[in-house]
mmCIF file of C-alpha atoms (C1' of nucleotides) in Angstrom:
data_model
loop_
_atom_site.group_PDB
_atom_site.id
_atom_site.type_symbol
_atom_site.label_atom_id
_atom_site.label_comp_id
_atom_site.label_asym_id
_atom_site.label_seq_id
_atom_site.Cartn_x
_atom_site.Cartn_y
_atom_site.Cartn_z
ATOM 1 C CA MET D 30 -33.191 -110.365 28.380
ATOM 2 C CA SER D 31 -32.890 -106.663 29.110
ATOM 3 C CA ILE D 32 -32.634 -106.574 32.897
ATOM 4 C CA ALA D 33 -29.260 -107.546 34.315
ATOM 5 C CA ASP D 34 -27.494 -107.856 31.021
ATOM 6 C CA ASP D 35 -23.967 -109.050 31.677
ATOM 7 C CA PHE D 36 -22.239 -106.522 29.433
ATOM 8 C CA ASP D 37 -20.790 -103.712 31.502
ATOM 9 C CA LEU D 38 -20.669 -100.326 29.869
ATOM 10 C CA GLN D 39 -18.427 -99.000 32.625
ATOM 11 C CA ASN D 40 -15.716 -101.429 31.596
ATOM 12 C CA PHE D 41 -15.953 -100.859 27.859
ATOM 13 C CA LEU D 42 -12.630 -99.196 27.246
ATOM 14 C CA PRO D 43 -13.596 -96.571 24.639
ATOM 15 C CA TYR D 44 -16.520 -95.484 26.815
ATOM 16 C CA LEU D 45 -14.453 -95.461 29.984
ATOM 17 C CA LEU D 46 -11.698 -93.494 28.290
ATOM 18 C CA ASN D 47 -14.189 -90.926 27.058
ATOM 19 C CA GLN D 48 -15.695 -90.495 30.504
ATOM 20 C CA ALA D 49 -12.285 -90.071 32.096
ATOM 21 C CA ALA D 50 -11.121 -87.717 29.365
ATOM 22 C CA GLU D 51 -14.205 -85.554 29.627
ATOM 23 C CA GLU D 52 -14.161 -85.346 33.396
ATOM 24 C CA SER D 53 -10.443 -84.652 33.572
ATOM 25 C CA SER D 54 -10.653 -81.925 30.933
ATOM 26 C CA LEU D 55 -13.395 -79.984 32.655
ATOM 27 C CA ARG D 56 -11.411 -77.881 35.055
ATOM 28 C CA PHE D 57 -8.657 -77.038 32.598
ATOM 29 C CA GLN D 58 -11.298 -76.098 30.058
ATOM 30 C CA GLN D 59 -12.763 -73.620 32.510
ATOM 31 C CA VAL D 60 -9.431 -71.831 32.668
ATOM 32 C CA TYR D 61 -8.614 -71.436 28.982
ATOM 33 C CA LYS D 62 -12.225 -70.647 28.234
ATOM 34 C CA ASP D 63 -12.828 -68.124 30.999
ATOM 35 C CA ARG D 64 -9.394 -66.551 30.988
ATOM 36 C CA TYR D 65 -8.754 -66.376 27.236
ATOM 37 C CA GLY D 66 -12.027 -67.269 25.534
ATOM 38 C CA MET D 67 -10.280 -70.124 23.771
ATOM 39 C CA LEU D 68 -11.593 -73.356 22.352
ATOM 40 C CA ARG D 69 -9.922 -76.725 22.759
ATOM 41 C CA THR D 70 -8.444 -76.514 19.286
ATOM 42 C CA GLU D 71 -7.011 -73.103 20.074
ATOM 43 C CA TRP D 72 -5.131 -73.987 23.235
ATOM 44 C CA ARG D 73 -3.811 -77.047 21.480
ATOM 45 C CA VAL D 74 -2.357 -74.997 18.659
ATOM 46 C CA LEU D 75 -1.020 -72.506 21.184
ATOM 47 C CA PHE D 76 0.688 -75.300 23.107
ATOM 48 C CA HIS D 77 2.189 -76.884 20.019
ATOM 49 C CA LEU D 78 3.789 -73.607 19.071
ATOM 50 C CA GLY D 79 4.786 -72.855 22.649
ATOM 51 C CA ILE D 80 6.441 -76.213 23.138
ATOM 52 C CA TYR D 81 7.941 -76.989 19.755
ATOM 53 C CA GLY D 82 8.460 -73.473 18.399
ATOM 54 C CA LYS D 83 7.874 -72.194 14.895
ATOM 55 C CA MET D 84 6.112 -74.701 12.679
ATOM 56 C CA THR D 85 3.532 -75.024 9.906
ATOM 57 C CA ALA D 86 -0.143 -75.915 10.225
ATOM 58 C CA LYS D 87 0.610 -79.202 8.536
ATOM 59 C CA GLU D 88 3.146 -80.179 11.178
ATOM 60 C CA ILE D 89 0.679 -79.292 13.910
ATOM 61 C CA GLY D 90 -1.806 -81.559 12.203
ATOM 62 C CA GLU D 91 0.621 -84.443 12.099
ATOM 63 C CA ARG D 92 1.516 -84.113 15.743
ATOM 64 C CA SER D 93 -1.947 -83.472 17.104
ATOM 65 C CA LYS D 94 -4.023 -85.541 14.681
ATOM 66 C CA MET D 95 -6.452 -82.633 14.437
ATOM 67 C CA HIS D 96 -8.100 -82.094 11.073
ATOM 68 C CA LYS D 97 -6.656 -79.293 8.977
ATOM 69 C CA THR D 98 -9.864 -77.261 8.922
ATOM 70 C CA LYS D 99 -9.933 -77.154 12.705
ATOM 71 C CA ILE D 100 -6.326 -76.024 12.720
ATOM 72 C CA SER D 101 -6.922 -73.438 10.008
ATOM 73 C CA ARG D 102 -9.727 -71.862 12.006
ATOM 74 C CA ALA D 103 -7.858 -72.017 15.297
ATOM 75 C CA VAL D 104 -4.838 -70.366 13.661
ATOM 76 C CA ALA D 105 -7.053 -67.648 12.207
ATOM 77 C CA LYS D 106 -8.483 -66.922 15.660
ATOM 78 C CA LEU D 107 -5.072 -66.849 17.301
ATOM 79 C CA ALA D 108 -3.676 -64.601 14.572
ATOM 80 C CA GLU D 109 -6.628 -62.261 14.926
ATOM 81 C CA ARG D 110 -5.878 -61.972 18.632
ATOM 82 C CA ARG D 111 -2.216 -61.319 17.864
ATOM 83 C CA PHE D 112 -1.091 -64.492 19.609
ATOM 84 C CA LEU D 113 0.824 -65.669 16.561
ATOM 85 C CA THR D 114 2.303 -64.430 13.307
ATOM 86 C CA ARG D 115 2.379 -66.125 9.909
ATOM 87 C CA GLN D 116 5.238 -66.014 7.433
ATOM 88 C CA ARG D 117 5.220 -67.596 4.022
ATOM 89 C CA ASP D 118 8.097 -69.849 3.089
ATOM 90 C CA GLY D 119 10.147 -68.185 0.354
ATOM 91 C CA ALA D 120 10.940 -71.396 -1.466
ATOM 92 C CA ASP D 121 7.588 -73.162 -1.206
ATOM 93 C CA ARG D 122 4.918 -70.532 -1.056
ATOM 94 C CA ARG D 123 2.247 -73.010 0.016
ATOM 95 C CA LEU D 124 3.865 -73.272 3.439
ATOM 96 C CA GLU D 125 3.238 -70.806 6.195
ATOM 97 C CA TYR D 126 5.351 -70.739 9.329
ATOM 98 C CA LEU D 127 3.462 -69.990 12.495
ATOM 99 C CA GLU D 128 5.155 -68.477 15.502
ATOM 100 C CA LEU D 129 3.901 -67.127 18.809
ATOM 101 C CA THR D 130 4.121 -63.423 19.497
ATOM 102 C CA GLU D 131 5.187 -62.215 22.915
ATOM 103 C CA ALA D 132 1.513 -62.018 23.896
ATOM 104 C CA GLY D 133 1.071 -65.582 22.671
ATOM 105 C CA ARG D 134 4.041 -66.759 24.695
ATOM 106 C CA ARG D 135 2.676 -65.054 27.776
ATOM 107 C CA ALA D 136 -0.649 -66.811 27.353
ATOM 108 C CA TYR D 137 1.141 -70.086 26.742
ATOM 109 C CA ARG D 138 3.297 -69.785 29.846
ATOM 110 C CA ASP D 139 0.297 -68.873 31.918
ATOM 111 C CA LEU D 140 -1.731 -71.844 30.711
ATOM 112 C CA ARG D 141 1.251 -74.189 30.896
ATOM 113 C CA GLN D 142 1.578 -73.312 34.569
ATOM 114 C CA VAL D 143 -2.088 -74.111 35.118
ATOM 115 C CA ALA D 144 -1.728 -77.347 33.170
ATOM 116 C CA MET D 145 1.273 -78.476 35.160
ATOM 117 C CA GLU D 146 -0.398 -77.795 38.472
ATOM 118 C CA TYR D 147 -3.555 -79.497 37.350
ATOM 119 C CA ASP D 148 -1.656 -82.488 36.073
ATOM 120 C CA SER D 149 0.179 -82.771 39.389
ATOM 121 C CA ALA D 150 -3.102 -82.637 41.262
ATOM 122 C CA LEU D 151 -4.473 -85.465 39.150
ATOM 123 C CA ALA D 152 -1.308 -87.524 39.496
ATOM 124 C CA ALA D 153 -1.254 -87.032 43.260
ATOM 125 C CA ARG D 154 -4.267 -89.286 43.532
ATOM 126 C CA PHE D 155 -2.233 -92.308 42.431
ATOM 127 C CA SER D 156 1.092 -93.931 43.105
ATOM 128 C CA ASP D 157 4.031 -93.077 40.896
ATOM 129 C CA ALA D 158 4.128 -96.617 39.589
ATOM 130 C CA ASP D 159 0.447 -96.553 38.677
ATOM 131 C CA MET D 160 0.819 -93.194 36.950
ATOM 132 C CA ALA D 161 3.726 -94.532 34.923
ATOM 133 C CA THR D 162 1.649 -97.529 33.907
ATOM 134 C CA LEU D 163 -1.291 -95.311 33.025
ATOM 135 C CA ARG D 164 0.748 -92.956 30.864
ATOM 136 C CA ARG D 165 2.487 -95.815 29.095
ATOM 137 C CA MET D 166 -0.810 -97.506 28.300
ATOM 138 C CA LEU D 167 -2.502 -94.311 27.193
ATOM 139 C CA ARG D 168 0.376 -93.526 24.866
ATOM 140 C CA ALA D 169 0.090 -96.988 23.377
ATOM 141 C CA LEU D 170 -3.665 -96.625 22.937
ATOM 142 C CA ALA D 171 -3.294 -93.124 21.499
ATOM 143 C CA SER D 172 -0.717 -94.261 18.980
ATOM 144 C CA GLY D 173 -3.249 -96.770 17.786
ATOM 145 C CA ALA D 174 -0.603 -99.268 16.761
ATOM 146 C CA ALA D 175 -2.456 -102.531 16.740
ATOM 147 C CA MET X 1 12.219 -70.000 25.100
ATOM 148 C CA SER X 2 10.052 -71.707 22.537
ATOM 149 C CA ILE X 3 12.360 -74.410 21.209
ATOM 150 C CA ALA X 4 12.838 -77.400 23.487
ATOM 151 C CA ASP X 5 10.321 -76.317 26.075
ATOM 152 C CA ASP X 6 10.379 -78.804 28.902
ATOM 153 C CA PHE X 7 6.621 -79.183 29.217
ATOM 154 C CA ASP X 8 5.462 -82.313 27.451
ATOM 155 C CA LEU X 9 2.035 -82.249 25.912
ATOM 156 C CA GLN X 10 2.123 -86.015 25.485
ATOM 157 C CA ASN X 11 2.235 -86.424 29.237
ATOM 158 C CA PHE X 12 -0.453 -83.896 30.098
ATOM 159 C CA LEU X 13 -3.135 -86.233 31.354
ATOM 160 C CA PRO X 14 -6.274 -84.564 29.965
ATOM 161 C CA TYR X 15 -4.645 -84.339 26.527
ATOM 162 C CA LEU X 16 -3.326 -87.878 26.658
ATOM 163 C CA LEU X 17 -6.703 -89.196 27.756
ATOM 164 C CA ASN X 18 -8.407 -87.394 24.911
ATOM 165 C CA GLN X 19 -5.990 -88.782 22.360
ATOM 166 C CA ALA X 20 -6.389 -92.307 23.672
ATOM 167 C CA ALA X 21 -10.161 -91.974 23.866
ATOM 168 C CA GLU X 22 -10.439 -90.654 20.323
ATOM 169 C CA GLU X 23 -8.149 -93.233 18.818
ATOM 170 C CA SER X 24 -9.753 -96.108 20.672
ATOM 171 C CA SER X 25 -13.251 -94.991 19.701
ATOM 172 C CA LEU X 26 -12.540 -94.775 15.992
ATOM 173 C CA ARG X 27 -13.141 -98.331 14.942
ATOM 174 C CA PHE X 28 -16.234 -98.820 17.045
ATOM 175 C CA GLN X 29 -17.583 -95.544 15.715
ATOM 176 C CA GLN X 30 -17.202 -96.824 12.180
ATOM 177 C CA VAL X 31 -19.466 -99.730 13.014
ATOM 178 C CA TYR X 32 -22.371 -97.958 14.660
ATOM 179 C CA LYS X 33 -22.140 -95.164 12.135
ATOM 180 C CA ASP X 34 -21.882 -97.253 8.985
ATOM 181 C CA ARG X 35 -24.142 -100.070 10.090
ATOM 182 C CA TYR X 36 -26.891 -98.060 11.800
ATOM 183 C CA GLY X 37 -26.236 -94.409 11.000
ATOM 184 C CA MET X 38 -26.029 -93.684 14.717
ATOM 185 C CA LEU X 39 -24.277 -90.942 16.624
ATOM 186 C CA ARG X 40 -22.314 -91.480 19.813
ATOM 187 C CA THR X 41 -25.207 -90.276 21.941
ATOM 188 C CA GLU X 42 -27.519 -92.700 20.195
ATOM 189 C CA TRP X 43 -25.540 -95.865 20.782
ATOM 190 C CA ARG X 44 -25.062 -94.802 24.373
ATOM 191 C CA VAL X 45 -28.781 -94.483 24.936
ATOM 192 C CA LEU X 46 -29.305 -97.766 23.110
ATOM 193 C CA PHE X 47 -26.772 -99.474 25.361
ATOM 194 C CA HIS X 48 -28.222 -98.043 28.535
ATOM 195 C CA LEU X 49 -31.625 -99.415 27.652
ATOM 196 C CA GLY X 50 -30.166 -102.685 26.422
ATOM 197 C CA ILE X 51 -28.163 -103.250 29.562
ATOM 198 C CA TYR X 52 -30.367 -101.855 32.306
ATOM 199 C CA GLY X 53 -33.796 -102.275 30.728
ATOM 200 C CA LYS X 54 -36.736 -99.898 30.794
ATOM 201 C CA MET X 55 -35.850 -96.530 32.259
ATOM 202 C CA THR X 56 -36.522 -92.805 31.929
ATOM 203 C CA ALA X 57 -34.422 -90.208 30.131
ATOM 204 C CA LYS X 58 -33.546 -88.728 33.482
ATOM 205 C CA GLU X 59 -32.064 -91.991 34.740
ATOM 206 C CA ILE X 60 -30.025 -92.308 31.563
ATOM 207 C CA GLY X 61 -28.718 -88.842 32.221
ATOM 208 C CA GLU X 62 -27.696 -89.696 35.752
ATOM 209 C CA ARG X 63 -25.866 -92.820 34.711
ATOM 210 C CA SER X 64 -24.182 -91.457 31.596
ATOM 211 C CA LYS X 65 -23.634 -87.849 32.631
ATOM 212 C CA MET X 66 -24.909 -86.792 29.221
ATOM 213 C CA HIS X 67 -26.868 -83.564 29.119
ATOM 214 C CA LYS X 68 -30.619 -83.934 28.882
ATOM 215 C CA THR X 69 -30.881 -82.202 25.517
ATOM 216 C CA LYS X 70 -28.502 -84.704 23.977
ATOM 217 C CA ILE X 71 -30.533 -87.526 25.430
ATOM 218 C CA SER X 72 -33.789 -85.980 24.293
ATOM 219 C CA ARG X 73 -32.552 -85.802 20.724
ATOM 220 C CA ALA X 74 -31.029 -89.263 20.772
ATOM 221 C CA VAL X 75 -34.275 -90.698 22.116
ATOM 222 C CA ALA X 76 -36.259 -88.895 19.411
ATOM 223 C CA LYS X 77 -34.012 -90.397 16.732
ATOM 224 C CA LEU X 78 -34.207 -93.883 18.166
ATOM 225 C CA ALA X 79 -37.983 -93.645 18.526
ATOM 226 C CA GLU X 80 -38.299 -92.452 14.945
ATOM 227 C CA ARG X 81 -36.363 -95.503 13.827
ATOM 228 C CA ARG X 82 -38.591 -97.725 15.944
ATOM 229 C CA PHE X 83 -35.722 -98.826 18.156
ATOM 230 C CA LEU X 84 -37.580 -97.820 21.309
ATOM 231 C CA THR X 85 -41.044 -97.020 22.607
ATOM 232 C CA ARG X 86 -42.113 -94.378 25.082
ATOM 233 C CA GLN X 87 -44.789 -94.778 27.711
ATOM 234 C CA ARG X 88 -45.929 -92.075 30.086
ATOM 235 C CA ASP X 89 -46.033 -92.881 33.761
ATOM 236 C CA GLY X 90 -49.653 -92.983 34.929
ATOM 237 C CA ALA X 91 -48.958 -91.469 38.325
ATOM 238 C CA ASP X 92 -46.426 -88.817 37.341
ATOM 239 C CA ARG X 93 -47.157 -87.754 33.823
ATOM 240 C CA ARG X 94 -43.866 -85.918 33.438
ATOM 241 C CA LEU X 95 -42.015 -89.225 33.358
ATOM 242 C CA GLU X 96 -41.653 -91.264 30.240
ATOM 243 C CA TYR X 97 -40.430 -94.830 30.325
ATOM 244 C CA LEU X 98 -38.218 -95.810 27.454
ATOM 245 C CA GLU X 99 -37.880 -99.397 26.329
ATOM 246 C CA LEU X 100 -36.221 -101.065 23.372
ATOM 247 C CA THR X 101 -38.347 -102.671 20.710
ATOM 248 C CA GLU X 102 -37.355 -106.011 19.265
ATOM 249 C CA ALA X 103 -35.531 -104.147 16.468
ATOM 250 C CA GLY X 104 -33.772 -102.067 19.094
ATOM 251 C CA ARG X 105 -32.718 -105.164 21.004
ATOM 252 C CA ARG X 106 -31.398 -106.727 17.828
ATOM 253 C CA ALA X 107 -29.301 -103.639 17.124
ATOM 254 C CA TYR X 108 -28.109 -103.591 20.722
ATOM 255 C CA ARG X 109 -27.077 -107.246 20.702
ATOM 256 C CA ASP X 110 -25.288 -106.780 17.418
ATOM 257 C CA LEU X 111 -23.349 -103.756 18.621
ATOM 258 C CA ARG X 112 -22.680 -105.317 22.017
ATOM 259 C CA GLN X 113 -21.008 -108.209 20.261
ATOM 260 C CA VAL X 114 -18.844 -105.804 18.279
ATOM 261 C CA ALA X 115 -18.028 -103.862 21.443
ATOM 262 C CA MET X 116 -17.013 -106.953 23.346
ATOM 263 C CA GLU X 117 -14.755 -108.189 20.598
ATOM 264 C CA TYR X 118 -13.226 -104.781 20.167
ATOM 265 C CA ASP X 119 -12.666 -104.411 23.878
ATOM 266 C CA SER X 120 -10.976 -107.797 23.992
ATOM 267 C CA ALA X 121 -8.717 -106.813 21.125
ATOM 268 C CA LEU X 122 -7.679 -103.676 22.945
ATOM 269 C CA ALA X 123 -7.150 -105.513 26.219
ATOM 270 C CA ALA X 124 -5.076 -108.196 24.514
ATOM 271 C CA ARG X 125 -2.318 -105.664 24.007
ATOM 272 C CA PHE X 126 -1.657 -105.475 27.744
ATOM 273 C CA SER X 127 -1.255 -107.759 30.724
ATOM 274 C CA ASP X 128 -4.273 -108.541 32.865
ATOM 275 C CA ALA X 129 -2.707 -106.729 35.792
ATOM 276 C CA ASP X 130 -2.091 -103.603 33.726
ATOM 277 C CA MET X 131 -5.615 -103.674 32.357
ATOM 278 C CA ALA X 132 -6.996 -103.926 35.881
ATOM 279 C CA THR X 133 -4.887 -100.958 36.932
ATOM 280 C CA LEU X 134 -5.968 -98.978 33.895
ATOM 281 C CA ARG X 135 -9.659 -99.612 34.439
ATOM 282 C CA ARG X 136 -9.440 -98.804 38.125
ATOM 283 C CA MET X 137 -7.654 -95.529 37.436
ATOM 284 C CA LEU X 138 -9.979 -94.528 34.632
ATOM 285 C CA ARG X 139 -12.995 -95.167 36.825
ATOM 286 C CA ALA X 140 -11.468 -92.982 39.523
ATOM 287 C CA LEU X 141 -10.723 -90.226 37.023
ATOM 288 C CA ALA X 142 -14.171 -90.508 35.453
ATOM 289 C CA SER X 143 -15.887 -90.264 38.815
ATOM 290 C CA GLY X 144 -14.063 -87.018 39.309
ATOM 291 C CA ALA X 145 -13.884 -87.437 43.065
ATOM 292 C CA ALA X 146 -10.998 -85.239 44.071
ATOM 293 C "C1'" DT I 1 7.281 -76.675 -21.875
ATOM 294 C "C1'" DG I 2 2.301 -78.409 -21.096
ATOM 295 C "C1'" DT I 3 -0.613 -81.129 -18.816
ATOM 296 C "C1'" DT I 4 -1.976 -83.702 -14.885
ATOM 297 C "C1'" DA I 5 -1.555 -84.852 -10.209
ATOM 298 C "C1'" DA I 6 -0.498 -83.700 -5.527
ATOM 299 C "C1'" DC I 7 -0.242 -80.650 -1.709
ATOM 300 C "C1'" DA I 8 -1.045 -76.633 1.980
ATOM 301 C "C1'" DG I 9 -4.374 -74.220 3.435
ATOM 302 C "C1'" DT I 10 -9.112 -71.891 3.186
ATOM 303 C "C1'" DT I 11 -14.000 -71.431 2.620
ATOM 304 C "C1'" DG I 12 -18.968 -72.722 2.424
ATOM 305 C "C1'" DA I 13 -22.708 -75.826 3.337
ATOM 306 C "C1'" DT I 14 -24.430 -79.169 6.436
ATOM 307 C "C1'" DT I 15 -24.614 -81.527 10.754
ATOM 308 C "C1'" DT I 16 -24.076 -81.747 15.563
ATOM 309 C "C1'" DT I 17 -23.579 -79.675 19.987
ATOM 310 C "C1'" DG I 18 -24.363 -76.305 23.708
ATOM 311 C "C1'" DT I 19 -27.107 -72.749 26.094
ATOM 312 C "C1'" DA I 20 -31.164 -70.783 27.453
ATOM 313 C "C1'" DA I 21 -35.714 -70.391 27.406
ATOM 314 C "C1'" DC I 22 -39.744 -72.826 27.247
ATOM 315 C "C1'" DT I 23 -44.070 -76.281 28.227
ATOM 316 C "C1'" DA I 24 -46.412 -79.298 31.011
ATOM 317 C "C1'" DA I 25 -46.762 -81.499 35.231
ATOM 318 C "C1'" DC I 26 -46.160 -82.109 40.164
ATOM 319 C "C1'" DA I 27 -45.016 -80.474 45.154
ATOM 320 C "C1'" DA I 28 -44.994 -77.548 49.160
ATOM 321 C "C1'" DC I 29 -47.018 -74.712 51.989
ATOM 322 C "C1'" DG I 30 -49.672 -70.562 53.216
ATOM 323 C "C1'" DC Z 26 -57.458 -74.147 46.840
ATOM 324 C "C1'" DG Z 27 -53.673 -70.806 45.096
ATOM 325 C "C1'" DT Z 28 -49.415 -69.231 44.636
ATOM 326 C "C1'" DT Z 29 -44.573 -70.256 44.161
ATOM 327 C "C1'" DG Z 30 -41.027 -73.352 43.217
ATOM 328 C "C1'" DT Z 31 -39.248 -77.553 41.192
ATOM 329 C "C1'" DT Z 32 -38.893 -81.183 37.905
ATOM 330 C "C1'" DA Z 33 -38.903 -83.972 33.167
ATOM 331 C "C1'" DG Z 34 -38.454 -83.206 28.882
ATOM 332 C "C1'" DT Z 35 -38.540 -80.267 24.461
ATOM 333 C "C1'" DT Z 36 -37.481 -76.580 21.404
ATOM 334 C "C1'" DA Z 37 -35.151 -72.450 19.416
ATOM 335 C "C1'" DC Z 38 -31.128 -70.241 18.548
ATOM 336 C "C1'" DA Z 39 -26.171 -69.739 18.618
ATOM 337 C "C1'" DA Z 40 -21.632 -71.970 18.570
ATOM 338 C "C1'" DA Z 41 -18.743 -75.401 16.792
ATOM 339 C "C1'" DA Z 42 -17.376 -79.584 14.190
ATOM 340 C "C1'" DT Z 43 -17.469 -82.096 9.886
ATOM 341 C "C1'" DC Z 44 -17.222 -82.785 4.973
ATOM 342 C "C1'" DA Z 45 -16.672 -81.366 0.337
ATOM 343 C "C1'" DA Z 46 -15.287 -78.292 -2.756
ATOM 344 C "C1'" DC Z 47 -12.278 -74.686 -3.646
ATOM 345 C "C1'" DT Z 48 -7.611 -71.542 -4.431
ATOM 346 C "C1'" DG Z 49 -3.026 -71.156 -5.219
ATOM 347 C "C1'" DT Z 50 1.154 -73.491 -5.546
ATOM 348 C "C1'" DT Z 51 4.676 -77.146 -6.488
ATOM 349 C "C1'" DA Z 52 5.993 -81.740 -8.517
ATOM 350 C "C1'" DA Z 53 6.079 -85.298 -12.147
ATOM 351 C "C1'" DC Z 54 6.760 -86.468 -16.389
ATOM 352 C "C1'" DA Z 55 5.263 -87.091 -21.214
#
DNA sequence: TGTTAACAGTTGATTTTGTAACTAACAACG
DNA sequence: CGTTGTTAGTTACAAAATCAACTGTTAACA
């Protein structure tokens, strides 16, 4: 009954995805952690602002699917370190526009460079066709559309 | 500089993998959480024992790459709920063999069924060839071998 | 208007994780 | 033996994530 069960954990997609995600995040994590003392939520916010420009916490939440409390705390940390500035919307004073400072942009560019090189190193292990398939499937899985 | 940056977060593999892993874990998480009040570490330990049979915490750690403190706590929880028993090795009294109880096996079989159906549902969205490619690539990424 | 609901974002309490130090047991080698 | 090092597993404390309740604001509409 227990020995040689036919179910294979290594092929269970959610498990396999988690293992791959964790392993592939390790080295990048070392960089943003050691070099900037950031958490995962913080580099994600930094990247959203670096890539898409000025936006509100709500928009970051919609794009990243991170919970608003995580974003709120990450934003507070980044603001404290002078990596971003906040400006209230004049018309709707609930909204706050977030924008990277020059220091924030420098950190973003630095980490983006690391990310791109790391991504290339990962991709180099597979054929272009396989990588295209992988990315397409991961996007489909991430979008969750049944 | 910030608007229309050419780096695409959605194609950064570690990020994409995390998004896919999180999204694809959601529904299964609901089941083991709602039905058994388990955490991710707990169902993983349960599955390791269900699939491979009696083994020590150390072996679970080697197979799952989970840190030993996580395993220790998960084992304590599962033992408290009478899902597993612990027996000290007679020769080397540091080792403790873990084995599912009948209640533990019932929970495992129940969750395994859910996992298999869920995995099939996910796989049904893609061709067999693509799924084979995906699994092969994820295993390679998870193994971390450069 | 006035009242109620909805929304953006924050804070506090609780839970879970991560790190380091610890206990108990075995091993290696003088 | 006896000292030193290693190992399996636990515990204590700090860091972080989660969940619920909160503030301040806008919207809806009687």
